[in-house]
Coordinates of C-alpha atoms in Angstrom, one line a residue:
M8 CA 12.8 33.1 28.2
A9 CA 15.3 35.9 26.0
T10 CA 14.0 36.4 22.4
K11 CA 16.0 35.1 19.5
E12 CA 17.3 37.4 17.0
I13 CA 15.4 36.7 13.4
P14 CA 17.6 35.6 10.5
Q15 CA 16.3 37.8 7.3
I16 CA 16.2 36.1 4.1
Q17 CA 15.6 38.3 0.6
V18 CA 13.3 36.7 -1.7
E19 CA 12.2 37.2 -5.5
K20 CA 8.4 36.7 -6.6
R21 CA 7.6 35.0 -9.2
E22 CA 6.1 36.0 -12.2
R23 CA 5.6 32.1 -13.6
I24 CA 4.5 29.5 -11.6
G25 CA 4.0 25.6 -12.5
S26 CA 6.3 22.2 -11.8
R27 CA 8.7 23.2 -15.1
Y28 CA 8.9 26.3 -14.5
A29 CA 9.4 25.6 -10.5
A30 CA 12.7 23.1 -12.3
R31 CA 14.2 25.6 -14.0
L32 CA 14.8 27.7 -10.4
R33 CA 16.3 25.0 -9.1
Q34 CA 18.6 24.6 -11.8
K35 CA 19.4 28.1 -11.2
G36 CA 19.9 27.2 -7.0
L37 CA 16.7 28.9 -5.9
L38 CA 14.1 27.6 -4.2
P39 CA 10.6 27.7 -5.2
A40 CA 8.8 29.0 -2.3
V41 CA 4.7 30.4 -1.0
I42 CA 3.9 33.0 1.6
Y43 CA 0.5 33.1 3.3
G44 CA -1.6 33.9 6.0
H45 CA -2.6 36.5 7.7
G46 CA -5.9 37.3 5.8
R47 CA -3.3 38.5 2.7
D48 CA -3.5 36.6 -0.8
P49 CA -0.5 33.8 -1.5
L50 CA 2.6 35.0 -2.4
H51 CA 4.8 32.9 -5.0
V52 CA 8.2 33.6 -4.4
S53 CA 11.6 32.4 -4.7
L54 CA 14.9 32.4 -2.1
N55 CA 17.9 31.5 -2.7
R56 CA 17.9 27.2 -1.9
K57 CA 22.0 27.1 -0.4
K58 CA 21.1 29.4 2.6
F59 CA 17.7 28.5 3.4
S60 CA 19.5 25.2 3.7
D61 CA 22.1 26.1 6.2
L62 CA 19.1 28.1 8.1
L63 CA 17.1 25.0 8.3
H64 CA 19.9 22.6 9.3
G65 CA 20.7 25.4 12.1
H66 CA 17.0 24.7 13.8
T67 CA 15.7 28.0 12.4
H68 CA 11.4 28.7 12.4
I69 CA 11.4 32.0 12.2
L70 CA 12.1 33.9 9.0
E71 CA 12.2 37.8 8.4
V72 CA 11.2 37.1 4.6
K73 CA 12.2 40.3 2.6
L74 CA 10.8 41.5 -0.3
G75 CA 12.0 44.8 -2.1
N76 CA 11.4 47.4 0.8
E77 CA 8.9 45.1 2.7
T78 CA 9.7 42.6 5.2
D79 CA 7.5 40.1 7.0
P80 CA 8.1 38.1 9.6
C81 CA 6.8 33.9 8.7
L82 CA 7.1 30.8 10.1
I83 CA 8.6 27.6 8.4
K84 CA 5.4 25.6 7.8
D85 CA 6.1 23.4 5.6
V86 CA 9.3 21.9 3.6
Q87 CA 9.4 19.0 1.2
W88 CA 12.1 17.2 -0.5
D89 CA 12.8 15.1 -3.1
H90 CA 12.1 10.9 -3.0
L91 CA 15.8 10.5 -1.3
G92 CA 14.8 13.2 0.9
D93 CA 18.3 15.3 0.3
T94 CA 17.3 17.4 -2.6
L95 CA 14.6 20.4 -1.4
M96 CA 12.4 21.2 -3.3
H97 CA 9.5 23.7 -1.9
V98 CA 9.4 26.0 1.1
D99 CA 5.8 27.1 2.5
L100 CA 6.3 29.9 5.0
A101 CA 3.1 31.7 6.9
R102 CA 3.1 34.9 8.0
V103 CA 3.0 35.7 11.7
D104 CA 2.4 38.2 14.5
L105 CA 5.7 38.0 16.4
N106 CA 3.6 39.0 19.7
E107 CA 1.2 35.4 19.2
R108 CA 2.0 31.9 20.0
V109 CA 2.4 29.4 17.2
T110 CA 2.5 25.9 17.4
V111 CA 5.6 24.2 15.8
E112 CA 7.6 20.7 15.8
V113 CA 11.2 20.5 17.5
E114 CA 14.1 18.0 18.0
L115 CA 14.2 16.1 21.5
K116 CA 18.1 16.1 21.9
L117 CA 19.3 13.3 24.8
V118 CA 22.3 14.2 26.8
G119 CA 24.0 12.7 29.6
D120 CA 25.5 9.2 30.5
A121 CA 23.0 6.8 31.8
P122 CA 23.9 4.1 34.2
G123 CA 21.5 1.4 32.8
L124 CA 23.8 1.3 29.7
K125 CA 26.1 -0.4 31.4
E126 CA 24.2 -3.6 31.7
A127 CA 24.9 -5.9 29.6
G128 CA 22.1 -6.2 26.7
A129 CA 20.9 -2.6 28.0
I130 CA 19.7 0.0 25.1
L131 CA 18.5 3.3 25.2
E132 CA 15.4 3.7 22.8
H133 CA 13.9 7.3 22.6
P134 CA 10.4 6.7 20.7
V135 CA 9.8 10.3 20.3
S136 CA 12.5 12.5 18.4
M137 CA 10.7 15.4 17.5
I138 CA 8.1 17.0 20.0
E139 CA 5.1 19.9 19.0
I140 CA 5.2 22.6 21.3
E141 CA 2.8 25.8 21.8
C142 CA 4.7 29.3 22.8
L143 CA 5.7 33.0 21.5
A144 CA 6.9 33.1 17.6
T145 CA 9.9 35.1 19.6
Q146 CA 10.5 32.0 21.4
I147 CA 10.8 28.9 19.9
P148 CA 13.5 26.7 21.2
D149 CA 16.5 25.1 19.3
S150 CA 15.4 22.1 20.7
I151 CA 14.1 20.5 23.8
I152 CA 16.5 19.3 25.9
V153 CA 15.9 15.4 27.9
D154 CA 19.1 14.6 30.3
V155 CA 19.4 10.5 31.1
S156 CA 22.0 10.5 33.1
G157 CA 19.8 9.4 35.9
L158 CA 18.4 6.5 33.8
N159 CA 18.6 2.6 35.4
A160 CA 17.6 -0.1 33.6
G161 CA 13.8 -0.4 32.8
D162 CA 13.2 3.6 33.6
A163 CA 11.5 5.5 31.4
I164 CA 11.0 9.4 31.0
I165 CA 8.0 10.6 29.7
A166 CA 6.4 14.1 28.7
S167 CA 4.9 15.4 31.6
E168 CA 8.3 15.0 33.0
L169 CA 10.0 17.2 30.4
K170 CA 11.4 20.5 31.2
L171 CA 10.8 22.6 29.2
P172 CA 11.6 26.8 28.9
D173 CA 9.6 29.3 30.4
G174 CA 6.1 30.0 28.3
V175 CA 6.5 27.0 26.4
T176 CA 3.9 24.2 26.7
T177 CA 3.9 20.9 25.0
T178 CA 0.8 19.3 22.7
L179 CA 1.8 15.6 24.1
D180 CA 0.0 13.5 25.9
E181 CA 1.4 13.4 29.6
D182 CA 2.2 10.2 29.2
T183 CA 3.8 9.6 26.5
V184 CA 7.2 7.8 27.2
V185 CA 10.7 9.6 25.5
A186 CA 12.9 8.1 26.4
T187 CA 13.2 4.5 28.1
I188 CA 16.5 1.7 28.8
S189 CA 15.5 -1.7 27.7
I190 CA 17.4 -5.2 28.2
I191 CA 17.0 -7.1 24.9
A192 CA 20.1 -10.0 26.4
E193 CA 17.1 -11.8 28.3
A194 CA 14.9 -11.8 25.2
E195 CA 18.1 -13.5 22.7
E196 CA 18.8 -16.2 25.8
A197 CA 15.0 -17.4 26.2
E198 CA 14.4 -17.6 22.2
V199 CA 17.6 -19.7 22.1
V200 CA 17.1 -22.2 25.2
E201 CA 13.1 -22.4 23.4
G202 CA 14.7 -23.5 20.1
A203 CA 16.9 -25.8 22.0
T204 CA 13.8 -27.4 23.8
G205 CA 12.2 -28.1 20.7
T206 CA 14.5 -30.7 19.3
E207 CA 13.5 -33.9 19.6
P208 CA 16.4 -36.4 20.7
E209 CA 16.9 -39.4 19.1
V210 CA 16.2 -42.1 20.7
I211 CA 17.7 -45.5 20.9
G212 CA 15.3 -48.4 19.5
K213 CA 13.2 -45.8 17.6
K214 CA 9.7 -47.1 15.9
L215 CA 11.7 -49.3 13.1
E216 CA 10.5 -48.1 10.1
E217 CA 7.2 -49.4 7.7
G218 CA 9.1 -52.7 6.1
T219 CA 12.2 -53.1 7.8
E220 CA 12.7 -56.5 9.8
A221 CA 13.4 -56.7 13.5
A222 CA 16.8 -57.8 13.9
P223 CA 16.8 -61.8 15.9
A224 CA 16.9 -61.7 19.2
P225 CA 20.0 -63.2 21.1
G226 CA 20.3 -66.5 21.3
G227 CA 17.8 -66.9 18.7
A228 CA 15.0 -66.0 20.7
K229 CA 11.7 -65.4 18.3
P230 CA 11.3 -61.9 16.9
A231 CA 9.0 -59.5 18.8
A232 CA 5.3 -60.4 18.7
G233 CA 3.8 -58.7 15.1
A234 CA 7.1 -59.1 13.3
K235 CA 7.2 -61.8 10.7
S236 CA 10.4 -64.3 10.2
A237 CA 11.8 -64.7 7.0
G238 CA 12.1 -67.6 5.4
K239 CA 14.9 -69.4 3.2
A240 CA 14.7 -68.9 -0.5
G241 CA 13.4 -72.1 -1.5
D242 CA 11.4 -72.9 1.2
K243 CA 7.4 -74.2 0.7
K244 CA 4.6 -72.6 2.6

């Protein structure tokens, strides 16, 4: 696997730390950050939020962080967003040796047209959207490609079947399902049938409600046993 070019970003040391000063930085279009690792003291810095956001959306994992005349390769370790999830608030950068293996999460990217999706009620499910991998710091892929073009209804792709780039391994359990095609139409039809049979049909001659008189039988026949005859007004017992 070819070594990727590492993008560079300029940072400035923060003289003051705390939520109040961090808020002021964000108002200026800067992003508070901390650099740590490799036995050195943590360093509080700020960087251009727009540039970092562009790098982040470009699947960047490793940065050359430049402070003055000093440059350190750093792994983007943790990114914090606001409660809406659309504004960057803070980033943690971990110093790394470019010759060491690192553990990061990368996106699973599904490609191809699955024949199973042509069936009625078929849906493509991918319960795993990110996957944890281990590799050299310089060989982190943008994403892991998952080809679903061979999936029929009921088929699944598990972690052990993923085609990982050379030198890349995953910590995911080998039996973990990463993509599958399910049919939901049958389940919906079963619910409809069950609901229909659960309705009690109306029966002619259903038991009369309590207090309702039985209608006389044709031809003056006596009422059914247990039914009282209605007496005429004024009749004496």
